[in-house]
mmCIF file of C-alpha atoms and ligand atoms in Angstrom:
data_model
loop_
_atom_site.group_PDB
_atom_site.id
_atom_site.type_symbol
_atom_site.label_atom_id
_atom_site.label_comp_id
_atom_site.label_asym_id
_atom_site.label_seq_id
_atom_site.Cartn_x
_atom_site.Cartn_y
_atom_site.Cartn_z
ATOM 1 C CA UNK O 1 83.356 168.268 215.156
ATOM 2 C CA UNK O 2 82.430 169.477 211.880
ATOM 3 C CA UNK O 3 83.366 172.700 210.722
ATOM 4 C CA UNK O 4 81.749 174.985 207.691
ATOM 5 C CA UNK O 5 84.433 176.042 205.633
ATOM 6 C CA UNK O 6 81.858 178.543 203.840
ATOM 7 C CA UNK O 7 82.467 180.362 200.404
ATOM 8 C CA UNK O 8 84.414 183.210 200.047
ATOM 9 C CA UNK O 9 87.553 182.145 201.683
ATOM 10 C CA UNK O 10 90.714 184.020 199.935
ATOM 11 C CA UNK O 11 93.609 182.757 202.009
ATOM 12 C CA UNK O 12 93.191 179.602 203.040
ATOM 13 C CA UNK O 13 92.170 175.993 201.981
ATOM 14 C CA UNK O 14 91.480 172.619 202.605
ATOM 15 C CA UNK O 15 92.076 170.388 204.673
ATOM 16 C CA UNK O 16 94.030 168.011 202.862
ATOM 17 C CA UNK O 17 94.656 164.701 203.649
ATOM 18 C CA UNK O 18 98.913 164.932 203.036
ATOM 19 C CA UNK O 19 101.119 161.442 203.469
ATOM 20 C CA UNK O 20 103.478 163.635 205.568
ATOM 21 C CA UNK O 21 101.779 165.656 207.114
ATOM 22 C CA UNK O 22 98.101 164.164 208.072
ATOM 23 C CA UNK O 23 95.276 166.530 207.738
ATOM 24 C CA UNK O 24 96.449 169.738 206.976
ATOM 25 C CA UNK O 25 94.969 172.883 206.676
ATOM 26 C CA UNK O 26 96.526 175.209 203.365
ATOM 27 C CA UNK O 27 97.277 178.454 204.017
ATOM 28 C CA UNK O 28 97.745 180.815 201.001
ATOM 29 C CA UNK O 29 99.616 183.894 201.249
ATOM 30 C CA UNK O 30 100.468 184.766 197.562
ATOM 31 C CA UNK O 31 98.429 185.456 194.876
ATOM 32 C CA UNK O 32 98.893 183.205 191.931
ATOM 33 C CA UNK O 33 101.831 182.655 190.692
ATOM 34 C CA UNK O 34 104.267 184.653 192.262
ATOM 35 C CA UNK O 35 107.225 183.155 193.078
ATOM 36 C CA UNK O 36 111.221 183.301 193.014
ATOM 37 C CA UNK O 37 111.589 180.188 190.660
ATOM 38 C CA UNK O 38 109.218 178.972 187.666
ATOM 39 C CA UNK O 39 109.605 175.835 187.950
ATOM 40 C CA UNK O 40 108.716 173.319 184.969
ATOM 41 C CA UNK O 41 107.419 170.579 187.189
ATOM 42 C CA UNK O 42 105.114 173.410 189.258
ATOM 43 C CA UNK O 43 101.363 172.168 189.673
ATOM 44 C CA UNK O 44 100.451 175.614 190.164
ATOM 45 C CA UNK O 45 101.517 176.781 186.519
ATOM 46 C CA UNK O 46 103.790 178.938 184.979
ATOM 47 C CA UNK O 47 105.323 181.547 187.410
ATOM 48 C CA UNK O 48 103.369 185.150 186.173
ATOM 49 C CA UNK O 49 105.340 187.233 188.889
ATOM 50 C CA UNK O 50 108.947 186.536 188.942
ATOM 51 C CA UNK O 51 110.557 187.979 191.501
ATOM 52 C CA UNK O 52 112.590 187.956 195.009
ATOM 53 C CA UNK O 53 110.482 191.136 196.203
ATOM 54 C CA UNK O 54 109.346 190.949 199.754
ATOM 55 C CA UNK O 55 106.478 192.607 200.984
ATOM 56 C CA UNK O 56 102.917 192.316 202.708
ATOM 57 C CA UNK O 57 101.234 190.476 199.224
ATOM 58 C CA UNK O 58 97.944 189.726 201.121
ATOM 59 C CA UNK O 59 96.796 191.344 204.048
ATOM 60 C CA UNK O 60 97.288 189.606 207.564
ATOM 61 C CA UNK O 61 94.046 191.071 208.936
ATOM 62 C CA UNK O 62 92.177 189.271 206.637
ATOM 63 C CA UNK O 63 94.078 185.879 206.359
ATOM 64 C CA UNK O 64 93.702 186.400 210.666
ATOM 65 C CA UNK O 65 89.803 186.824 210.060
ATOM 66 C CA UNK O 66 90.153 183.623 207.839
ATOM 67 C CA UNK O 67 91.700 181.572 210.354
ATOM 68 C CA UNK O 68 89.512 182.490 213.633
ATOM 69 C CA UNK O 69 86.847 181.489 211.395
ATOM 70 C CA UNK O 70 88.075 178.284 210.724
ATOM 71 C CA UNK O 71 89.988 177.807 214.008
ATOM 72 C CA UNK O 72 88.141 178.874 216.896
ATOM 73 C CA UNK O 73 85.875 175.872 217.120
ATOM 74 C CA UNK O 74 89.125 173.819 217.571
ATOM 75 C CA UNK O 75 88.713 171.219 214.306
ATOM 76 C CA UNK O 76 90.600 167.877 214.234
ATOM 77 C CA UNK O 77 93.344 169.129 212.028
ATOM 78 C CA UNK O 78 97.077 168.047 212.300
ATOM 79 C CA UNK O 79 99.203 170.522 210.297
ATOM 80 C CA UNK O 80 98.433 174.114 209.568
ATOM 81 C CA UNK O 81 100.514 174.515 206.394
ATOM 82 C CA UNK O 82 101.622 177.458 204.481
ATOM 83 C CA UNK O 83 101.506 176.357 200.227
ATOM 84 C CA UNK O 84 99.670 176.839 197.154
ATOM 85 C CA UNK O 85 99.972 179.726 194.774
ATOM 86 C CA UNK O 86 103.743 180.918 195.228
ATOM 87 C CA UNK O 87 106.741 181.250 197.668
ATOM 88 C CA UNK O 88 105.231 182.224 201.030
ATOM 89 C CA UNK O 89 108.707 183.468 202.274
ATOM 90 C CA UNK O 90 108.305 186.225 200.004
ATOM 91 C CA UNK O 91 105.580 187.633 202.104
ATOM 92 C CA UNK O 92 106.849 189.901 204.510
ATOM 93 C CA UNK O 93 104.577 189.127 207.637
ATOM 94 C CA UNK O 94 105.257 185.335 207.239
ATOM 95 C CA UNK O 95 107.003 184.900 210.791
ATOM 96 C CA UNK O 96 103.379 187.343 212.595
ATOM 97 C CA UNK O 97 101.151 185.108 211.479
ATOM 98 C CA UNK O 98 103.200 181.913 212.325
ATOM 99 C CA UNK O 99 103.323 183.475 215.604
ATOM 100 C CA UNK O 100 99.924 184.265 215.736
ATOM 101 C CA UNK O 101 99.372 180.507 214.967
ATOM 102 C CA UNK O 102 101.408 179.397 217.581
ATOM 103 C CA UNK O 103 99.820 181.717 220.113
ATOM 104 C CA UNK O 104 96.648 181.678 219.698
ATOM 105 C CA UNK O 105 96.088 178.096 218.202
ATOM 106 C CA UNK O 106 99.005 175.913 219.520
ATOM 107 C CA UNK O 107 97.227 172.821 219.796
ATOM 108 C CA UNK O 108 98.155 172.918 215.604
ATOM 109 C CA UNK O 109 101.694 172.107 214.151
ATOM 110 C CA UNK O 110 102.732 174.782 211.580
ATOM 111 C CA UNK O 111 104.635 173.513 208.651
ATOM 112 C CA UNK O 112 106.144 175.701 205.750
ATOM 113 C CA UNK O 113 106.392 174.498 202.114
ATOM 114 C CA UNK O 114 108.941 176.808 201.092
ATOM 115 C CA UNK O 115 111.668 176.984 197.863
ATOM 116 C CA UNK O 116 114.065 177.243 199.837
ATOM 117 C CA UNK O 117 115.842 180.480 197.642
ATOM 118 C CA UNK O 118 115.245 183.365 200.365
ATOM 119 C CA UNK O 119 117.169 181.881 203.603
ATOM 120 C CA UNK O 120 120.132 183.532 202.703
ATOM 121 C CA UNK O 121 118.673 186.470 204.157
ATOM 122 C CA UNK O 122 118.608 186.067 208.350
ATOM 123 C CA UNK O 123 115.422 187.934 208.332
ATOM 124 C CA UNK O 124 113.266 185.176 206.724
ATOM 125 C CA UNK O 125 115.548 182.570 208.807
ATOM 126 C CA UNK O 126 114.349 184.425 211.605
ATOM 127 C CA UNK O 127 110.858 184.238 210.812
ATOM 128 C CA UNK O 128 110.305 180.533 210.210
ATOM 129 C CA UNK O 129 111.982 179.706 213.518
ATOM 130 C CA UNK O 130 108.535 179.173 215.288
ATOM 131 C CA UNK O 131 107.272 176.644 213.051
ATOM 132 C CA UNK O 132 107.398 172.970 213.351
ATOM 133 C CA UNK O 133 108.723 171.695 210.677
ATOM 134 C CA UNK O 134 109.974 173.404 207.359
ATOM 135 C CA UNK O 135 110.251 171.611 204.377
ATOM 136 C CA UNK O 136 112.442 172.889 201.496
ATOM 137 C CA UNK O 137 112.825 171.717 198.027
ATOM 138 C CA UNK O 138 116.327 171.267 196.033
ATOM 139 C CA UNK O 139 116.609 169.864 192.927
ATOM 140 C CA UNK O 140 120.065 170.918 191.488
ATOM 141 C CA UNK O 141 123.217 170.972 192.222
ATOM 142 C CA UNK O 142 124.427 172.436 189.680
ATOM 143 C CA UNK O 143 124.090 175.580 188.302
ATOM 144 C CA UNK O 144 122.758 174.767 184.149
ATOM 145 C CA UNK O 145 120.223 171.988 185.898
ATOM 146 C CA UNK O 146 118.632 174.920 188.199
ATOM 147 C CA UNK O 147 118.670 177.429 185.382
ATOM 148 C CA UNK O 148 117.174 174.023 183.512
ATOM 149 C CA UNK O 149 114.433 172.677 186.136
ATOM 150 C CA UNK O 150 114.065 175.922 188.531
ATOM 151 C CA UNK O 151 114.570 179.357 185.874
ATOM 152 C CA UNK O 152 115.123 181.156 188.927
ATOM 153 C CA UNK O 153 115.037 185.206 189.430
ATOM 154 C CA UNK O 154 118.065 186.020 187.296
ATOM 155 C CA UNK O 155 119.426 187.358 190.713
ATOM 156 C CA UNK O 156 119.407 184.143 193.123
ATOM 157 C CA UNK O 157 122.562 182.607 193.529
ATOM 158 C CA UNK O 158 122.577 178.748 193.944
ATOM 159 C CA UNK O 159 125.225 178.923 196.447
ATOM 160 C CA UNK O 160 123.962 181.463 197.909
ATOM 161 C CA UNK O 161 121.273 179.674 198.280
ATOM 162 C CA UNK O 162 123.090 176.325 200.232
ATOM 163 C CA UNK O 163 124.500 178.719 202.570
ATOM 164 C CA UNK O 164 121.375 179.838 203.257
ATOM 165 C CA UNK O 165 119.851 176.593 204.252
ATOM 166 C CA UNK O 166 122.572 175.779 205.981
ATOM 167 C CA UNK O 167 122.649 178.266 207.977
ATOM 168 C CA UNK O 168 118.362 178.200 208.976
ATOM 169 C CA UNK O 169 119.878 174.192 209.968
ATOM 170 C CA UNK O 170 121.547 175.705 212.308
ATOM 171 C CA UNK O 171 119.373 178.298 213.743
ATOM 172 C CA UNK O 172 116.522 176.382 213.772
ATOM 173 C CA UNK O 173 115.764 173.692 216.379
ATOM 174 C CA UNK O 174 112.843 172.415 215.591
ATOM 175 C CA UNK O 175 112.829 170.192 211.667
ATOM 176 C CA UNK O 176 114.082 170.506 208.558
ATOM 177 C CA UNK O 177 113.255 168.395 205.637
ATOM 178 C CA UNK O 178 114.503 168.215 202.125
ATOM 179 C CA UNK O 179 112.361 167.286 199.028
ATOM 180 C CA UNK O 180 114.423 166.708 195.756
ATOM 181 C CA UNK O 181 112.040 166.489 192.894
ATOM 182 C CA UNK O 182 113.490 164.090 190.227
ATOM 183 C CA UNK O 183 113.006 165.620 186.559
ATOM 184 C CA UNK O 184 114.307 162.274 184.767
ATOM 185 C CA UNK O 185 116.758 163.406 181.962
ATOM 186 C CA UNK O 186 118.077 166.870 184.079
ATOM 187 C CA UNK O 187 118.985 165.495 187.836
ATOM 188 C CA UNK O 188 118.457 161.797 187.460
ATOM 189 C CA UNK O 189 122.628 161.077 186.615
ATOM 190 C CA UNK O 190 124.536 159.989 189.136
ATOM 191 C CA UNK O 191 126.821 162.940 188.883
ATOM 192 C CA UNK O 192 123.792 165.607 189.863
ATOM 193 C CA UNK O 193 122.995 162.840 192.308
ATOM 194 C CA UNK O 194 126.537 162.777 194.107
ATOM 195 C CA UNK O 195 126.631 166.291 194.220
ATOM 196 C CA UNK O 196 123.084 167.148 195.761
ATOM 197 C CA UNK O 197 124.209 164.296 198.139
ATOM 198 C CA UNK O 198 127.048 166.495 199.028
ATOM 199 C CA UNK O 199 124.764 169.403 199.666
ATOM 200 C CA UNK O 200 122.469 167.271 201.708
ATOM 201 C CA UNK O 201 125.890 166.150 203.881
ATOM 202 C CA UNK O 202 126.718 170.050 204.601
ATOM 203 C CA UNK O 203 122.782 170.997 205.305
ATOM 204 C CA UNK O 204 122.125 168.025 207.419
ATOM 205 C CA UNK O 205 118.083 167.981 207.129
ATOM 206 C CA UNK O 206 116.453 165.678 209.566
ATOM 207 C CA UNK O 207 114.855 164.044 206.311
ATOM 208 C CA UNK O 208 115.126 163.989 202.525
ATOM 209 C CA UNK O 209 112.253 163.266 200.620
ATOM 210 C CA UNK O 210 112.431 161.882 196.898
ATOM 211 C CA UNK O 211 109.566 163.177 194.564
ATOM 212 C CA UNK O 212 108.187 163.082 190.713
ATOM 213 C CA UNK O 213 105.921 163.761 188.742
ATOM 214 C CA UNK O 214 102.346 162.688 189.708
ATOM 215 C CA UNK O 215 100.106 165.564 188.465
ATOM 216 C CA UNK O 216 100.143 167.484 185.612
ATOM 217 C CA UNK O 217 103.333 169.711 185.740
ATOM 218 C CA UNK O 218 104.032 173.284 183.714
ATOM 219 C CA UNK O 219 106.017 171.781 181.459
ATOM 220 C CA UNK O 220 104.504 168.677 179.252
ATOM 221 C CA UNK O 221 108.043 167.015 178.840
ATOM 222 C CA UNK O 222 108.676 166.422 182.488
ATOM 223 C CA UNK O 223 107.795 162.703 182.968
ATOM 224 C CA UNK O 224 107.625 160.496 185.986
ATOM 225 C CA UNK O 225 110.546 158.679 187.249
ATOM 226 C CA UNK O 226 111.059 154.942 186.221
ATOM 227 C CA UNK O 227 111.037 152.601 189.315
ATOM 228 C CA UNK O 228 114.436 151.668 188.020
ATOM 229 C CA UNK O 229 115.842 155.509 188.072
ATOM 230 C CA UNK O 230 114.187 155.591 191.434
ATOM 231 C CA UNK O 231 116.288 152.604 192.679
ATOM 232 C CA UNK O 232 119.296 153.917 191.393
ATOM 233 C CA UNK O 233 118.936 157.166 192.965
ATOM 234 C CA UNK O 234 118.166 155.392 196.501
ATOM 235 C CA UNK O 235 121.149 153.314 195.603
ATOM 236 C CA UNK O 236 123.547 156.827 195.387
ATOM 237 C CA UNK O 237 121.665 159.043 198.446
ATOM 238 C CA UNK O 238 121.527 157.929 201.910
ATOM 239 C CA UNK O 239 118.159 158.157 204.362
ATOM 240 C CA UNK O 240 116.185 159.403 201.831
ATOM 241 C CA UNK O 241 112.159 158.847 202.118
ATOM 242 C CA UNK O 242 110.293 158.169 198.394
ATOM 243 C CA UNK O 243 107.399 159.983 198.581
ATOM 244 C CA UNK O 244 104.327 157.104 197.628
ATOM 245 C CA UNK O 245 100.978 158.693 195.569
ATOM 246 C CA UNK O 246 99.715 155.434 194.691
ATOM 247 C CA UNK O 247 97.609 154.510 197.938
ATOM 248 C CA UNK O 248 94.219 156.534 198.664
ATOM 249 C CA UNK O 249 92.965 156.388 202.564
ATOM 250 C CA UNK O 250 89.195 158.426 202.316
ATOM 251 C CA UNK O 251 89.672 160.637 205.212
ATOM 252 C CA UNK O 252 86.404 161.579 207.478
ATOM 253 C CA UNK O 253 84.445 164.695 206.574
ATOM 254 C CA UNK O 254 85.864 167.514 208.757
ATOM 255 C CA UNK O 255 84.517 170.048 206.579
ATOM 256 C CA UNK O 256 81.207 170.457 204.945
ATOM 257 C CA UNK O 257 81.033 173.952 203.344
ATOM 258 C CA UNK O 258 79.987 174.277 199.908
ATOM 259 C CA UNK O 259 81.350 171.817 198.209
ATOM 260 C CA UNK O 260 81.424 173.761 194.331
ATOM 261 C CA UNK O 261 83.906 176.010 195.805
ATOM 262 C CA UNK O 262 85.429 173.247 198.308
ATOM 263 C CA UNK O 263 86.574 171.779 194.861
ATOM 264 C CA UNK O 264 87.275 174.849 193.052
ATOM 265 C CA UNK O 265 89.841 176.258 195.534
ATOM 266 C CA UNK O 266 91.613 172.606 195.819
ATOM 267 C CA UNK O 267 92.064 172.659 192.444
ATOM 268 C CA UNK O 268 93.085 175.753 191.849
ATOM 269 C CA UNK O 269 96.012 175.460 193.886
ATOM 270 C CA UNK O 270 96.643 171.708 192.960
ATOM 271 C CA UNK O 271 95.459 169.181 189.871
ATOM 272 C CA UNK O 272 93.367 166.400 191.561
ATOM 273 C CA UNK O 273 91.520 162.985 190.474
ATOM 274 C CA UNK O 274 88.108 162.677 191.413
ATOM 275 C CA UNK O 275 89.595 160.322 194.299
ATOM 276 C CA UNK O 276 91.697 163.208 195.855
ATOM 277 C CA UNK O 277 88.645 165.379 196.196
ATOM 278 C CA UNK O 278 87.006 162.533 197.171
ATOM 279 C CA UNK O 279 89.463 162.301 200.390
ATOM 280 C CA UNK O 280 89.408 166.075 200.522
ATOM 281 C CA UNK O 281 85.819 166.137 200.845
ATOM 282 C CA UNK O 282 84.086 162.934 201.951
ATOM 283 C CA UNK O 283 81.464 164.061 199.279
ATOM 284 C CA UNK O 284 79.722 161.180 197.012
ATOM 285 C CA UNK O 285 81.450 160.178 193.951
ATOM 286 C CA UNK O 286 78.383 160.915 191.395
ATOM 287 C CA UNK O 287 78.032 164.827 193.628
ATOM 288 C CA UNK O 288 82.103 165.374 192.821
ATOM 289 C CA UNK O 289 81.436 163.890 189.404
ATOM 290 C CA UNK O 290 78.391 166.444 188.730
ATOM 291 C CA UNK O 291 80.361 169.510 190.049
ATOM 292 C CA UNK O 292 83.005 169.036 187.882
ATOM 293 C CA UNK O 293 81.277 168.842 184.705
ATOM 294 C CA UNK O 294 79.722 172.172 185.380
ATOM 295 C CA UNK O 295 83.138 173.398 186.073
ATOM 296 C CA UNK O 296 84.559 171.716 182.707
ATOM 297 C CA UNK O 297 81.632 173.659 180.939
ATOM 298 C CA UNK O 298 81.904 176.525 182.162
ATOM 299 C CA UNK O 299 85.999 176.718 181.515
ATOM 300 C CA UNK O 300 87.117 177.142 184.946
ATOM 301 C CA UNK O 301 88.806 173.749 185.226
ATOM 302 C CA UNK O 302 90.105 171.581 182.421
ATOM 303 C CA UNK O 303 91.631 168.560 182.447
ATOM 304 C CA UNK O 304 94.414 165.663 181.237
ATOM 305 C CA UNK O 305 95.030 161.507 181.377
ATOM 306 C CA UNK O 306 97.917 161.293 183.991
ATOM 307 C CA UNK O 307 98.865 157.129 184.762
ATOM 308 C CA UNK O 308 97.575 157.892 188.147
ATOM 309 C CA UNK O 309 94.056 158.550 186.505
ATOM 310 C CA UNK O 310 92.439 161.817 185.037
ATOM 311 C CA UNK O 311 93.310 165.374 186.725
ATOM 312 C CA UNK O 312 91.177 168.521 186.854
ATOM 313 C CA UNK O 313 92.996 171.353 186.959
ATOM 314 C CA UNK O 314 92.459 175.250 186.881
ATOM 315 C CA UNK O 315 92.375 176.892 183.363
ATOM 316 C CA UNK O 316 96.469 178.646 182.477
HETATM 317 S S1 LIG E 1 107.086 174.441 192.422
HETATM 318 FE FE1 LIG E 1 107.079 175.871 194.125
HETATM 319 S S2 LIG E 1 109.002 176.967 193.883
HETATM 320 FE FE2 LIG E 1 108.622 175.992 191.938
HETATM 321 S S3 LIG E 1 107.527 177.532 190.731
HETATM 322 FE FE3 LIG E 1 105.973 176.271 191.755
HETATM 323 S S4 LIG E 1 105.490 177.392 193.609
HETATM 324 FE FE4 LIG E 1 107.449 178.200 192.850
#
């Protein structure tokens, strides 16, 4: 069944064709770029609001209006997943509207893309415990290479931190996943390697994911990871999963709103070739092609050569 995801949607975005997680329908909670870490590999840009601050950022009424909209014709849609412009832990009504997912739409996993820093508190353990599967990101091990790759909120602890994660392993019974995102020069040694390993052995995820750079990042010296780096990293870790970006499968077109801002909220929250919003969409090449340049003219996107092709991104 098609569904019209029409302008004017704030909060959420998508759907998005993810490797992990199938099609999978963004939900935004933050406004851009609030967050507890700035880090220099983010594809949203640099952090504008650092801070560890919980509170109601957007307002759940509305991101509730959002979703019946979307949701209440039942669209093919694996994942319901909360990402994009910032933390979404921070938000303070994270674990109503998971619940409100789960109760109202539970034919729809919920997964939550999530830094990882605020677990240390139980109340945010607590409120992911309804989702299907969270997926955290850890980079560092030690304490200069997350000052280096995350510049966290000058009060976040990286222990604090561990314990934190280990502890939402415990609690929570549904899964946990790991991503460490390789920043070749900072966490590529074996010695940060070893050690993150040791982290990994006390959190126990029920996967660890490997990732680089494959779109335009904050920071212009973060490069991708060699193939021979890569090995050498599989070499030190156990179980981990490297996450591929090379293959493209074009995905069929659940969604046919209007496809100007289909593109401009995609890449808003994430750079993309012409191919992702091609997957994204299901749109013709030459229409994608055509949008964009108006978008490139009129300064709300820009974009930069990437080896995985050319990326459109929205303006810093
Ligand atoms: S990558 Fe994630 S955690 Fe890091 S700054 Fe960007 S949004 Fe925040």
């Amino acid at each position: 069944m098609k569904t019209k995801l029409k302008p004017g949607f704030n909060y959420i975005f998508g759907p998005v064709p993810s490797r992990r997680l199938g099609l999978s329908l963004g939900v935004d909670l933050m406004p851009h770029k609030t967050c507890s870490l700035n880090c220099v590999y983010c594809e949203c840009g640099k952090t504008t609001h650092l801070t560890i601050k919980r509170k109601d950022y957007t307002p759940f009424d509305q991101i509730r209006k959002e979703l019946d909209t979307v949701l209440s014709s039942r669209p093919r849609m694996d994942f319901l997943t909360f990402s994009g412009s910032g933390e979404p832990t921070l938000h303070s009504s994270i674990g109503e509207i998971i619940q409100y997912m789960k109760t109202d739409y539970p034919e729809y996993a919920v997964a939550v893309l999530t830094n990882g820093t605020m677990f240390h508190l139980p109340e945010v353990r607590k409120a992911v415990l309804q989702a299907d599967v969270v997926i955290a990101s850890f980079d560092a091990a030690s304490d200069h290479v997350f000052q280096t790759i995350n510049r966290p909120h000058p009060d976040l602890e990286l222990h604090e931190m561990v314990k934190g994660l280990a502890a939402l392993r415990k609690e929570f019974s549904n899964q946990l996943w790991m991503e460490i995102f390789i920043v070749p020069g900072h966490n590529d040694d074996q010695h940060e390697m070893e050690q993150i390993q040791r982290v990994m052995d006390i959190i126990k995820p029920y996967q660890i994911h490997i990732n680089s750079l494959d779109r335009p990042g904050t920071e212009d010296w973060v490069k991708p990871v060699t193939p021979e780096v890569l090995k050498s990293i599989q070499a030190c870790m156990h179980n981990v999963r490297t996450l591929n970006h090379s293959k493209h499968t074009v995905l069929p077109d659940v969604f046919s709103g209007d496809l100007m801002d289909l593109i401009l909220s995609t890449v808003k929250r994430r750079p993309c070739t012409v191919e992702d919003i091609l997957e994204i969409t299901g749109a013709d090449h030459n229409k994608i092609n055509q949008h964009l340049d108006i978008l490139l003219k009129n300064g709300e996107v820009v974009k930069k050569q990437m080896p995985r092709g050319t990326f459109f991104f929205r303006k810093q």
